[in-house]
């Protein structure tokens, strides 16, 4: 059983919901990321989504776009992101790590080379924003053969047929994009999210993690009651952006926010 499957199974048995933070590897500087990942684990997160910096992050709003720009200025890349994951894994063998990014760097590396590198870095899942299941057969098969879960995005307008395709092609969990637009945009319509997640659950046994609109503890708790986990990204990276000259303060503020969300989810 994969780390992701085991983690979601454990959470389901105890009636808890997954807290999944997203940070961009190398933002605001490469040496910040691994200590931040460990600090998040201590704050009670269940899975870490580690963003691969990219020059054209089309699904991301301004906050995460700027995070990629800062990381790229430090010469971050897919290979260096994998090195960060490897460093984290030296002292944490339990927390699932999911790479989240775009297809271009993977294609540049080559699917098989990437799958091998992900396995060597002990990555648990890969979420490629612009790789739909119809075009992800080759890469997905290579990842699965190496014990790495290919994870796909579902949108508010996804059909039952598409949910079934992602259920067949993916593993680990499904990332439900809770609103139309980019990361950090808009406000959630809870009733719409609830109705859509019910539709998705009727067509898959995979856990559903909900993101793209979770900003604080109250939102996280509401969303967690609908799905199996919540993803929070822009709200965390905003803390980094507000404290570029004081990374320790950024880390403290991120941990404070994640701790409040963990408490809300568990109570």
PDB file of C-alpha atoms in Angstrom:
ATOM      1  CA  UNK A   1       0.000   0.000   0.000  1.00  0.00           C
ATOM      2  CA  UNK A   2       1.330   3.441  -0.923  1.00  0.00           C
ATOM      3  CA  UNK A   3       1.987   6.134   1.673  1.00  0.00           C
ATOM      4  CA  UNK A   4      -0.924   8.148   0.290  1.00  0.00           C
ATOM      5  CA  UNK A   5      -3.366   5.239   0.441  1.00  0.00           C
ATOM      6  CA  UNK A   6      -2.194   4.344   3.934  1.00  0.00           C
ATOM      7  CA  UNK A   7      -2.505   7.939   5.151  1.00  0.00           C
ATOM      8  CA  UNK A   8      -6.045   8.404   3.822  1.00  0.00           C
ATOM      9  CA  UNK A   9      -7.060   4.993   5.166  1.00  0.00           C
ATOM     10  CA  UNK A  10      -5.721   5.888   8.598  1.00  0.00           C
ATOM     11  CA  UNK A  11      -7.551   9.228   8.530  1.00  0.00           C
ATOM     12  CA  UNK A  12     -10.817   7.585   7.489  1.00  0.00           C
ATOM     13  CA  UNK A  13     -10.592   5.075  10.336  1.00  0.00           C
ATOM     14  CA  UNK A  14     -10.206   7.859  12.876  1.00  0.00           C
ATOM     15  CA  UNK A  15     -12.788  10.165  11.290  1.00  0.00           C
ATOM     16  CA  UNK A  16     -10.222  12.862  10.515  1.00  0.00           C
ATOM     17  CA  UNK A  17      -9.657  14.899   7.372  1.00  0.00           C
ATOM     18  CA  UNK A  18      -6.395  15.440   5.509  1.00  0.00           C
ATOM     19  CA  UNK A  19      -4.639  18.776   5.786  1.00  0.00           C
ATOM     20  CA  UNK A  20      -2.555  19.273   2.634  1.00  0.00           C
ATOM     21  CA  UNK A  21      -0.408  22.414   2.369  1.00  0.00           C
ATOM     22  CA  UNK A  22       1.192  23.560  -0.875  1.00  0.00           C
ATOM     23  CA  UNK A  23       4.470  25.461  -1.029  1.00  0.00           C
ATOM     24  CA  UNK A  24       6.719  26.217  -3.979  1.00  0.00           C
ATOM     25  CA  UNK A  25      10.129  24.559  -3.811  1.00  0.00           C
ATOM     26  CA  UNK A  26      12.860  27.164  -3.418  1.00  0.00           C
ATOM     27  CA  UNK A  27      10.614  30.056  -2.388  1.00  0.00           C
ATOM     28  CA  UNK A  28      11.826  32.457  -1.062  1.00  0.00           C
ATOM     29  CA  UNK A  29      15.181  30.649  -1.218  1.00  0.00           C
ATOM     30  CA  UNK A  30      16.162  26.976  -1.616  1.00  0.00           C
ATOM     31  CA  UNK A  31      17.413  26.497   1.958  1.00  0.00           C
ATOM     32  CA  UNK A  32      13.994  27.525   3.342  1.00  0.00           C
ATOM     33  CA  UNK A  33      11.992  24.648   1.899  1.00  0.00           C
ATOM     34  CA  UNK A  34      13.112  21.519   3.765  1.00  0.00           C
ATOM     35  CA  UNK A  35      12.930  23.099   7.253  1.00  0.00           C
ATOM     36  CA  UNK A  36       9.521  24.487   6.312  1.00  0.00           C
ATOM     37  CA  UNK A  37       8.328  21.041   5.282  1.00  0.00           C
ATOM     38  CA  UNK A  38       9.454  19.536   8.594  1.00  0.00           C
ATOM     39  CA  UNK A  39       7.817  22.375  10.538  1.00  0.00           C
ATOM     40  CA  UNK A  40       4.543  21.775   8.706  1.00  0.00           C
ATOM     41  CA  UNK A  41       4.647  18.096   9.635  1.00  0.00           C
ATOM     42  CA  UNK A  42       5.110  19.083  13.275  1.00  0.00           C
ATOM     43  CA  UNK A  43       2.047  21.337  12.915  1.00  0.00           C
ATOM     44  CA  UNK A  44      -0.056  18.318  11.965  1.00  0.00           C
ATOM     45  CA  UNK A  45      -0.243  18.248   8.172  1.00  0.00           C
ATOM     46  CA  UNK A  46      -0.941  14.909   6.509  1.00  0.00           C
ATOM     47  CA  UNK A  47       0.401  15.295   2.958  1.00  0.00           C
ATOM     48  CA  UNK A  48       2.708  17.937   1.459  1.00  0.00           C
ATOM     49  CA  UNK A  49       2.247  19.241  -2.072  1.00  0.00           C
ATOM     50  CA  UNK A  50       5.612  20.510  -3.253  1.00  0.00           C
ATOM     51  CA  UNK A  51       5.311  22.904  -6.158  1.00  0.00           C
ATOM     52  CA  UNK A  52       7.779  22.655  -9.043  1.00  0.00           C
ATOM     53  CA  UNK A  53       8.595  26.238 -10.115  1.00  0.00           C
ATOM     54  CA  UNK A  54       7.563  26.989 -13.688  1.00  0.00           C
ATOM     55  CA  UNK A  55       7.769  30.107 -15.838  1.00  0.00           C
ATOM     56  CA  UNK A  56       4.170  29.906 -17.106  1.00  0.00           C
ATOM     57  CA  UNK A  57       1.997  28.477 -14.296  1.00  0.00           C
ATOM     58  CA  UNK A  58      -1.305  28.928 -16.120  1.00  0.00           C
ATOM     59  CA  UNK A  59      -3.572  27.601 -13.350  1.00  0.00           C
ATOM     60  CA  UNK A  60      -2.007  29.724 -10.643  1.00  0.00           C
ATOM     61  CA  UNK A  61      -2.986  33.177  -9.498  1.00  0.00           C
ATOM     62  CA  UNK A  62      -0.566  36.073  -8.892  1.00  0.00           C
ATOM     63  CA  UNK A  63       0.582  34.879  -5.454  1.00  0.00           C
ATOM     64  CA  UNK A  64       1.849  31.496  -6.636  1.00  0.00           C
ATOM     65  CA  UNK A  65       3.080  32.965  -9.931  1.00  0.00           C
ATOM     66  CA  UNK A  66       5.351  35.302  -7.961  1.00  0.00           C
ATOM     67  CA  UNK A  67       6.504  32.372  -5.793  1.00  0.00           C
ATOM     68  CA  UNK A  68       7.628  30.573  -8.954  1.00  0.00           C
ATOM     69  CA  UNK A  69       9.429  33.698 -10.138  1.00  0.00           C
ATOM     70  CA  UNK A  70      11.306  33.997  -6.845  1.00  0.00           C
ATOM     71  CA  UNK A  71      12.278  30.321  -6.934  1.00  0.00           C
ATOM     72  CA  UNK A  72      13.375  30.455 -10.571  1.00  0.00           C
ATOM     73  CA  UNK A  73      15.569  33.445  -9.727  1.00  0.00           C
ATOM     74  CA  UNK A  74      17.452  31.034  -7.446  1.00  0.00           C
ATOM     75  CA  UNK A  75      17.901  28.602 -10.366  1.00  0.00           C
ATOM     76  CA  UNK A  76      15.299  26.170  -9.077  1.00  0.00           C
ATOM     77  CA  UNK A  77      14.242  23.410 -11.472  1.00  0.00           C
ATOM     78  CA  UNK A  78      12.508  20.055 -11.534  1.00  0.00           C
ATOM     79  CA  UNK A  79      15.789  18.304 -10.709  1.00  0.00           C
ATOM     80  CA  UNK A  80      16.502  20.641  -7.794  1.00  0.00           C
ATOM     81  CA  UNK A  81      12.953  20.143  -6.527  1.00  0.00           C
ATOM     82  CA  UNK A  82      13.573  16.400  -6.520  1.00  0.00           C
ATOM     83  CA  UNK A  83      16.796  17.038  -4.585  1.00  0.00           C
ATOM     84  CA  UNK A  84      14.795  18.955  -1.979  1.00  0.00           C
ATOM     85  CA  UNK A  85      12.365  16.042  -1.680  1.00  0.00           C
ATOM     86  CA  UNK A  86      15.304  13.654  -1.273  1.00  0.00           C
ATOM     87  CA  UNK A  87      16.743  15.808   1.506  1.00  0.00           C
ATOM     88  CA  UNK A  88      13.385  15.916   3.305  1.00  0.00           C
ATOM     89  CA  UNK A  89      13.023  12.146   3.050  1.00  0.00           C
ATOM     90  CA  UNK A  90      16.336  11.560   4.849  1.00  0.00           C
ATOM     91  CA  UNK A  91      14.630  12.356   8.162  1.00  0.00           C
ATOM     92  CA  UNK A  92      10.956  11.778   7.360  1.00  0.00           C
ATOM     93  CA  UNK A  93       9.943   8.394   5.998  1.00  0.00           C
ATOM     94  CA  UNK A  94       6.242   8.743   6.805  1.00  0.00           C
ATOM     95  CA  UNK A  95       4.806  11.951   5.342  1.00  0.00           C
ATOM     96  CA  UNK A  96       3.552  11.609   1.751  1.00  0.00           C
ATOM     97  CA  UNK A  97       5.039  14.137  -0.675  1.00  0.00           C
ATOM     98  CA  UNK A  98       3.271  15.019  -3.923  1.00  0.00           C
ATOM     99  CA  UNK A  99       4.983  16.976  -6.685  1.00  0.00           C
ATOM    100  CA  UNK A 100       2.635  19.521  -8.225  1.00  0.00           C
ATOM    101  CA  UNK A 101       3.546  21.295 -11.416  1.00  0.00           C
ATOM    102  CA  UNK A 102       3.320  21.451 -15.188  1.00  0.00           C
ATOM    103  CA  UNK A 103       4.122  19.095 -18.027  1.00  0.00           C
ATOM    104  CA  UNK A 104       6.881  20.995 -19.821  1.00  0.00           C
ATOM    105  CA  UNK A 105       9.716  20.240 -17.342  1.00  0.00           C
ATOM    106  CA  UNK A 106       8.660  16.572 -17.235  1.00  0.00           C
ATOM    107  CA  UNK A 107       8.669  16.311 -21.021  1.00  0.00           C
ATOM    108  CA  UNK A 108      12.069  18.005 -21.144  1.00  0.00           C
ATOM    109  CA  UNK A 109      13.439  15.379 -18.750  1.00  0.00           C
ATOM    110  CA  UNK A 110      11.618  12.544 -20.518  1.00  0.00           C
ATOM    111  CA  UNK A 111       8.822  10.475 -19.014  1.00  0.00           C
ATOM    112  CA  UNK A 112      10.915   7.453 -18.114  1.00  0.00           C
ATOM    113  CA  UNK A 113      13.789   9.511 -16.725  1.00  0.00           C
ATOM    114  CA  UNK A 114      11.323  11.514 -14.663  1.00  0.00           C
ATOM    115  CA  UNK A 115       9.545   8.422 -13.345  1.00  0.00           C
ATOM    116  CA  UNK A 116      12.895   6.937 -12.338  1.00  0.00           C
ATOM    117  CA  UNK A 117      13.952  10.184 -10.662  1.00  0.00           C
ATOM    118  CA  UNK A 118      10.645  10.455  -8.793  1.00  0.00           C
ATOM    119  CA  UNK A 119      11.061   6.909  -7.519  1.00  0.00           C
ATOM    120  CA  UNK A 120      14.649   7.588  -6.412  1.00  0.00           C
ATOM    121  CA  UNK A 121      13.503  10.737  -4.582  1.00  0.00           C
ATOM    122  CA  UNK A 122      10.814   8.676  -2.817  1.00  0.00           C
ATOM    123  CA  UNK A 123       8.004  10.835  -4.217  1.00  0.00           C
ATOM    124  CA  UNK A 124       4.522   9.506  -3.464  1.00  0.00           C
ATOM    125  CA  UNK A 125       2.418  11.272  -6.090  1.00  0.00           C
ATOM    126  CA  UNK A 126       2.661  13.541  -9.119  1.00  0.00           C
ATOM    127  CA  UNK A 127      -0.037  16.067  -9.969  1.00  0.00           C
ATOM    128  CA  UNK A 128       0.561  17.581 -13.407  1.00  0.00           C
ATOM    129  CA  UNK A 129      -1.885  20.443 -13.837  1.00  0.00           C
ATOM    130  CA  UNK A 130      -1.941  20.481 -17.649  1.00  0.00           C
ATOM    131  CA  UNK A 131      -1.831  16.720 -18.242  1.00  0.00           C
ATOM    132  CA  UNK A 132      -5.348  15.273 -18.639  1.00  0.00           C
ATOM    133  CA  UNK A 133      -5.863  11.511 -18.234  1.00  0.00           C
ATOM    134  CA  UNK A 134      -6.431  11.085 -21.972  1.00  0.00           C
ATOM    135  CA  UNK A 135      -2.866  12.270 -22.637  1.00  0.00           C
ATOM    136  CA  UNK A 136      -1.311  10.959 -19.453  1.00  0.00           C
ATOM    137  CA  UNK A 137      -1.464   7.234 -20.153  1.00  0.00           C
ATOM    138  CA  UNK A 138       2.236   6.751 -20.862  1.00  0.00           C
ATOM    139  CA  UNK A 139       3.531   8.889 -18.020  1.00  0.00           C
ATOM    140  CA  UNK A 140       0.922   7.535 -15.601  1.00  0.00           C
ATOM    141  CA  UNK A 141       1.816   3.928 -16.377  1.00  0.00           C
ATOM    142  CA  UNK A 142       5.521   4.609 -15.824  1.00  0.00           C
ATOM    143  CA  UNK A 143       4.792   6.284 -12.490  1.00  0.00           C
ATOM    144  CA  UNK A 144       2.434   3.546 -11.288  1.00  0.00           C
ATOM    145  CA  UNK A 145       4.998   0.869 -12.185  1.00  0.00           C
ATOM    146  CA  UNK A 146       7.362   2.604  -9.770  1.00  0.00           C
ATOM    147  CA  UNK A 147       4.859   3.011  -6.943  1.00  0.00           C
ATOM    148  CA  UNK A 148       4.152   6.688  -7.615  1.00  0.00           C
ATOM    149  CA  UNK A 149       0.516   7.809  -7.747  1.00  0.00           C
ATOM    150  CA  UNK A 150      -0.574   9.908 -10.766  1.00  0.00           C
ATOM    151  CA  UNK A 151      -3.074  12.466  -9.441  1.00  0.00           C
ATOM    152  CA  UNK A 152      -5.537  14.413 -11.579  1.00  0.00           C
ATOM    153  CA  UNK A 153      -7.582  17.589 -11.248  1.00  0.00           C
ATOM    154  CA  UNK A 154     -11.357  17.712 -11.520  1.00  0.00           C
ATOM    155  CA  UNK A 155     -13.189  20.953 -12.235  1.00  0.00           C
ATOM    156  CA  UNK A 156     -16.699  22.140 -11.335  1.00  0.00           C
ATOM    157  CA  UNK A 157     -17.870  21.346 -14.883  1.00  0.00           C
ATOM    158  CA  UNK A 158     -16.364  17.824 -15.032  1.00  0.00           C
ATOM    159  CA  UNK A 159     -18.833  15.198 -16.221  1.00  0.00           C
ATOM    160  CA  UNK A 160     -19.500  11.766 -14.719  1.00  0.00           C
ATOM    161  CA  UNK A 161     -17.674  10.241 -17.682  1.00  0.00           C
ATOM    162  CA  UNK A 162     -14.596  12.315 -16.927  1.00  0.00           C
ATOM    163  CA  UNK A 163     -14.691  11.392 -13.238  1.00  0.00           C
ATOM    164  CA  UNK A 164     -14.711   7.718 -14.238  1.00  0.00           C
ATOM    165  CA  UNK A 165     -11.714   8.278 -16.547  1.00  0.00           C
ATOM    166  CA  UNK A 166      -9.765   9.873 -13.724  1.00  0.00           C
ATOM    167  CA  UNK A 167     -10.790   7.119 -11.350  1.00  0.00           C
ATOM    168  CA  UNK A 168      -9.398   4.554 -13.798  1.00  0.00           C
ATOM    169  CA  UNK A 169      -6.222   6.493 -14.618  1.00  0.00           C
ATOM    170  CA  UNK A 170      -5.344   8.055 -11.295  1.00  0.00           C
ATOM    171  CA  UNK A 171      -4.569   6.935  -7.775  1.00  0.00           C
ATOM    172  CA  UNK A 172      -3.743   8.463  -4.401  1.00  0.00           C
ATOM    173  CA  UNK A 173      -6.524  11.047  -4.426  1.00  0.00           C
ATOM    174  CA  UNK A 174      -8.460  13.338  -6.731  1.00  0.00           C
ATOM    175  CA  UNK A 175      -7.835  17.068  -6.447  1.00  0.00           C
ATOM    176  CA  UNK A 176     -11.151  18.886  -6.841  1.00  0.00           C
ATOM    177  CA  UNK A 177     -10.789  22.479  -8.021  1.00  0.00           C
ATOM    178  CA  UNK A 178     -13.595  24.067  -6.042  1.00  0.00           C
ATOM    179  CA  UNK A 179     -14.087  27.180  -8.172  1.00  0.00           C
ATOM    180  CA  UNK A 180     -13.618  28.364 -11.715  1.00  0.00           C
ATOM    181  CA  UNK A 181     -10.456  30.408 -12.074  1.00  0.00           C
ATOM    182  CA  UNK A 182      -6.915  30.333 -10.773  1.00  0.00           C
ATOM    183  CA  UNK A 183      -5.479  29.579  -7.351  1.00  0.00           C
ATOM    184  CA  UNK A 184      -6.351  32.100  -4.671  1.00  0.00           C
ATOM    185  CA  UNK A 185      -9.271  33.541  -6.644  1.00  0.00           C
ATOM    186  CA  UNK A 186     -12.904  33.985  -5.742  1.00  0.00           C
ATOM    187  CA  UNK A 187     -15.070  32.756  -2.917  1.00  0.00           C
ATOM    188  CA  UNK A 188     -16.471  29.286  -2.448  1.00  0.00           C
ATOM    189  CA  UNK A 189     -20.119  28.482  -3.041  1.00  0.00           C
ATOM    190  CA  UNK A 190     -20.383  25.746  -0.447  1.00  0.00           C
ATOM    191  CA  UNK A 191     -23.650  24.328  -1.779  1.00  0.00           C
ATOM    192  CA  UNK A 192     -22.167  23.980  -5.266  1.00  0.00           C
ATOM    193  CA  UNK A 193     -19.057  22.282  -3.908  1.00  0.00           C
ATOM    194  CA  UNK A 194     -21.122  19.876  -1.826  1.00  0.00           C
ATOM    195  CA  UNK A 195     -23.331  18.904  -4.754  1.00  0.00           C
ATOM    196  CA  UNK A 196     -20.366  18.368  -7.045  1.00  0.00           C
ATOM    197  CA  UNK A 197     -18.395  16.302  -4.542  1.00  0.00           C
ATOM    198  CA  UNK A 198     -21.422  14.049  -4.038  1.00  0.00           C
ATOM    199  CA  UNK A 199     -21.498  13.515  -7.806  1.00  0.00           C
ATOM    200  CA  UNK A 200     -17.780  12.730  -7.857  1.00  0.00           C
ATOM    201  CA  UNK A 201     -18.020  10.283  -4.949  1.00  0.00           C
ATOM    202  CA  UNK A 202     -20.737   8.378  -6.796  1.00  0.00           C
ATOM    203  CA  UNK A 203     -18.178   7.613  -9.505  1.00  0.00           C
ATOM    204  CA  UNK A 204     -14.929   6.991  -7.632  1.00  0.00           C
ATOM    205  CA  UNK A 205     -13.578   5.320  -4.518  1.00  0.00           C
ATOM    206  CA  UNK A 206     -10.585   7.667  -4.406  1.00  0.00           C
ATOM    207  CA  UNK A 207     -10.393  10.283  -1.640  1.00  0.00           C
ATOM    208  CA  UNK A 208     -11.331  13.826  -2.656  1.00  0.00           C
ATOM    209  CA  UNK A 209      -9.066  16.718  -1.665  1.00  0.00           C
ATOM    210  CA  UNK A 210     -10.570  20.173  -2.230  1.00  0.00           C
ATOM    211  CA  UNK A 211      -8.509  23.233  -3.083  1.00  0.00           C
ATOM    212  CA  UNK A 212      -8.335  26.594  -4.938  1.00  0.00           C
ATOM    213  CA  UNK A 213     -10.487  28.461  -2.416  1.00  0.00           C
ATOM    214  CA  UNK A 214      -9.392  27.500   1.080  1.00  0.00           C
ATOM    215  CA  UNK A 215      -8.062  30.579   2.850  1.00  0.00           C
ATOM    216  CA  UNK A 216      -8.535  30.089   6.595  1.00  0.00           C
ATOM    217  CA  UNK A 217      -9.654  27.722   9.350  1.00  0.00           C
ATOM    218  CA  UNK A 218     -13.372  28.371   8.884  1.00  0.00           C
ATOM    219  CA  UNK A 219     -13.273  27.696   5.156  1.00  0.00           C
ATOM    220  CA  UNK A 220     -11.123  24.615   5.695  1.00  0.00           C
ATOM    221  CA  UNK A 221     -13.532  23.146   8.227  1.00  0.00           C
ATOM    222  CA  UNK A 222     -16.533  23.737   5.967  1.00  0.00           C
ATOM    223  CA  UNK A 223     -14.792  22.166   2.981  1.00  0.00           C
ATOM    224  CA  UNK A 224     -13.438  19.241   5.005  1.00  0.00           C
ATOM    225  CA  UNK A 225     -16.964  18.292   6.015  1.00  0.00           C
ATOM    226  CA  UNK A 226     -17.710  17.821   2.302  1.00  0.00           C
ATOM    227  CA  UNK A 227     -14.570  16.029   1.107  1.00  0.00           C
ATOM    228  CA  UNK A 228     -11.740  13.943   2.524  1.00  0.00           C
ATOM    229  CA  UNK A 229      -9.135  16.670   2.743  1.00  0.00           C
ATOM    230  CA  UNK A 230      -8.339  20.306   2.078  1.00  0.00           C
ATOM    231  CA  UNK A 231      -5.482  21.879   0.128  1.00  0.00           C
ATOM    232  CA  UNK A 232      -4.230  25.313   1.116  1.00  0.00           C
ATOM    233  CA  UNK A 233      -1.590  27.121  -0.918  1.00  0.00           C
ATOM    234  CA  UNK A 234      -1.971  30.812  -1.721  1.00  0.00           C
ATOM    235  CA  UNK A 235      -2.768  31.730   1.884  1.00  0.00           C
ATOM    236  CA  UNK A 236       0.517  30.135   2.987  1.00  0.00           C
ATOM    237  CA  UNK A 237       2.625  31.634   0.232  1.00  0.00           C
ATOM    238  CA  UNK A 238       1.165  35.059   1.046  1.00  0.00           C
ATOM    239  CA  UNK A 239       2.876  34.718   4.431  1.00  0.00           C
ATOM    240  CA  UNK A 240       6.197  34.154   2.677  1.00  0.00           C
ATOM    241  CA  UNK A 241       5.635  37.112   0.360  1.00  0.00           C
ATOM    242  CA  UNK A 242       4.805  39.388   3.289  1.00  0.00           C
ATOM    243  CA  UNK A 243       8.031  38.447   5.065  1.00  0.00           C
ATOM    244  CA  UNK A 244      10.655  38.131   2.348  1.00  0.00           C
ATOM    245  CA  UNK A 245      13.266  39.771   4.571  1.00  0.00           C
ATOM    246  CA  UNK A 246      12.376  37.598   7.567  1.00  0.00           C
ATOM    247  CA  UNK A 247      11.941  33.908   6.608  1.00  0.00           C
ATOM    248  CA  UNK A 248      11.674  32.878  10.262  1.00  0.00           C
ATOM    249  CA  UNK A 249       8.658  35.130  10.688  1.00  0.00           C
ATOM    250  CA  UNK A 250       7.147  33.687   7.512  1.00  0.00           C
ATOM    251  CA  UNK A 251       7.608  30.178   8.887  1.00  0.00           C
ATOM    252  CA  UNK A 252       6.067  31.164  12.227  1.00  0.00           C
ATOM    253  CA  UNK A 253       3.010  32.683  10.531  1.00  0.00           C
ATOM    254  CA  UNK A 254       2.548  29.653   8.286  1.00  0.00           C
ATOM    255  CA  UNK A 255       2.720  27.316  11.268  1.00  0.00           C
ATOM    256  CA  UNK A 256       0.260  29.474  13.190  1.00  0.00           C
ATOM    257  CA  UNK A 257      -2.222  29.299  10.305  1.00  0.00           C
ATOM    258  CA  UNK A 258      -1.786  25.558   9.774  1.00  0.00           C
ATOM    259  CA  UNK A 259      -2.143  24.900  13.511  1.00  0.00           C
ATOM    260  CA  UNK A 260      -5.426  26.818  13.573  1.00  0.00           C
ATOM    261  CA  UNK A 261      -6.673  24.847  10.563  1.00  0.00           C
ATOM    262  CA  UNK A 262      -5.612  21.527  12.108  1.00  0.00           C
ATOM    263  CA  UNK A 263      -7.505  22.437  15.279  1.00  0.00           C
ATOM    264  CA  UNK A 264     -10.601  23.408  13.268  1.00  0.00           C
ATOM    265  CA  UNK A 265     -10.527  20.180  11.264  1.00  0.00           C
ATOM    266  CA  UNK A 266     -10.215  18.048  14.393  1.00  0.00           C
ATOM    267  CA  UNK A 267     -12.904  19.850  16.369  1.00  0.00           C
TER     268      UNK A 267
END
